[in-house]
């Protein structure tokens, strides 16, 4: 497994103390292997998205905690490849793999088609997230919202905006006083949502 320079630069793990630096190297190798060959519906390499999420966490939300940045890098790993869980657990520990499970839709973990009831189950799962996991998911929403205009699927765009207004924006507002990064995430997500709505109204 090889490291991509962009991933290494965005994690910034070369400045971390050991053993966090070694975890950063391993997480980068895992991300490179797990996301390899996968593309977003926009046609771009999938790994670009989690790398941008790490960038948002570091540069816009003020996150410096290595564990949280690694979580951002691998936040979609089990959604993309549920079979990678033993590899992740072996390299980064059972507790880390459990955190990823808490952030992944059940139908993805169970490798089955999405059912109508899964939307409510995912809503409940998001509401139960801890502050760190929620922060990563909000950074994920910020990047997805910025990239939404490039999606060729109108139905996907509509589902994303519905879940944003139904779940993520209210939860971000409720959690904004928990920490400075969560407040920053709420402010940024609100601003990006307003910007998106204004752009849509102008077209």
mmCIF file of N, CA and C in Angstrom, residues 34-35 38 46 74-82 100 103-105 107-109 122 137 140-141:
data_model
loop_
_atom_site.group_PDB
_atom_site.id
_atom_site.type_symbol
_atom_site.label_atom_id
_atom_site.label_comp_id
_atom_site.label_asym_id
_atom_site.label_seq_id
_atom_site.Cartn_x
_atom_site.Cartn_y
_atom_site.Cartn_z
ATOM 1 N N UNK A 34 -8.365 1.320 0.529
ATOM 2 C CA UNK A 34 -9.820 1.123 0.605
ATOM 3 C C UNK A 34 -10.560 1.953 -0.438
ATOM 4 N N UNK A 35 -10.143 3.199 -0.620
ATOM 5 C CA UNK A 35 -10.854 4.069 -1.558
ATOM 6 C C UNK A 35 -10.396 3.882 -3.006
ATOM 7 N N UNK A 38 -12.580 3.522 -6.489
ATOM 8 C CA UNK A 38 -13.949 4.011 -6.289
ATOM 9 C C UNK A 38 -14.042 5.466 -6.731
ATOM 10 N N UNK A 46 -12.784 8.824 -5.384
ATOM 11 C CA UNK A 46 -13.474 8.930 -4.107
ATOM 12 C C UNK A 46 -12.585 9.516 -3.015
ATOM 13 N N UNK A 74 -11.010 8.352 7.273
ATOM 14 C CA UNK A 74 -11.587 7.023 7.048
ATOM 15 C C UNK A 74 -13.091 6.978 7.303
ATOM 16 N N UNK A 75 -13.743 8.128 7.376
ATOM 17 C CA UNK A 75 -15.149 8.138 7.802
ATOM 18 C C UNK A 75 -16.069 7.357 6.873
ATOM 19 N N UNK A 76 -15.712 7.233 5.602
ATOM 20 C CA UNK A 76 -16.552 6.489 4.653
ATOM 21 C C UNK A 76 -15.996 5.108 4.331
ATOM 22 N N UNK A 77 -14.972 4.682 5.052
ATOM 23 C CA UNK A 77 -14.294 3.436 4.683
ATOM 24 C C UNK A 77 -15.227 2.232 4.730
ATOM 25 N N UNK A 78 -16.042 2.113 5.784
ATOM 26 C CA UNK A 78 -16.922 0.955 5.894
ATOM 27 C C UNK A 78 -18.133 1.072 4.980
ATOM 28 N N UNK A 79 -18.486 2.288 4.603
ATOM 29 C CA UNK A 79 -19.567 2.463 3.626
ATOM 30 C C UNK A 79 -19.107 2.001 2.251
ATOM 31 N N UNK A 80 -17.857 2.310 1.923
ATOM 32 C CA UNK A 80 -17.295 1.919 0.638
ATOM 33 C C UNK A 80 -16.953 0.432 0.625
ATOM 34 N N UNK A 81 -16.374 -0.062 1.730
ATOM 35 C CA UNK A 81 -15.888 -1.442 1.768
ATOM 36 C C UNK A 81 -16.106 -2.042 3.161
ATOM 37 N N UNK A 82 -17.309 -2.545 3.447
ATOM 38 C CA UNK A 82 -17.562 -3.147 4.762
ATOM 39 C C UNK A 82 -16.603 -4.283 5.099
ATOM 40 N N UNK A 100 -16.207 3.934 13.580
ATOM 41 C CA UNK A 100 -16.602 3.967 12.178
ATOM 42 C C UNK A 100 -17.963 3.312 11.975
ATOM 43 N N UNK A 103 -20.862 5.479 12.581
ATOM 44 C CA UNK A 103 -21.032 6.539 11.594
ATOM 45 C C UNK A 103 -21.464 6.015 10.231
ATOM 46 N N UNK A 104 -21.743 4.737 10.130
ATOM 47 C CA UNK A 104 -22.022 4.098 8.843
ATOM 48 C C UNK A 104 -23.449 3.563 8.808
ATOM 49 N N UNK A 105 -24.203 3.824 7.739
ATOM 50 C CA UNK A 105 -25.578 3.302 7.639
ATOM 51 C C UNK A 105 -25.609 1.781 7.761
ATOM 52 N N UNK A 107 -27.519 -0.480 6.424
ATOM 53 C CA UNK A 107 -27.660 -1.279 5.212
ATOM 54 C C UNK A 107 -26.322 -1.438 4.494
ATOM 55 N N UNK A 108 -25.419 -0.463 4.676
ATOM 56 C CA UNK A 108 -24.075 -0.598 4.101
ATOM 57 C C UNK A 108 -23.283 -1.650 4.868
ATOM 58 N N UNK A 109 -23.364 -1.603 6.188
ATOM 59 C CA UNK A 109 -22.649 -2.586 7.000
ATOM 60 C C UNK A 109 -23.152 -3.998 6.725
ATOM 61 N N UNK A 122 -31.201 5.571 10.024
ATOM 62 C CA UNK A 122 -30.000 6.389 9.884
ATOM 63 C C UNK A 122 -30.160 7.714 10.638
ATOM 64 N N UNK A 137 -19.046 14.123 10.746
ATOM 65 C CA UNK A 137 -20.188 14.044 9.835
ATOM 66 C C UNK A 137 -20.619 15.428 9.350
ATOM 67 N N UNK A 140 -18.229 16.374 6.725
ATOM 68 C CA UNK A 140 -18.626 15.596 5.552
ATOM 69 C C UNK A 140 -19.777 16.283 4.817
ATOM 70 N N UNK A 141 -20.768 16.771 5.570
ATOM 71 C CA UNK A 141 -21.907 17.470 4.961
ATOM 72 C C UNK A 141 -21.464 18.767 4.296
#
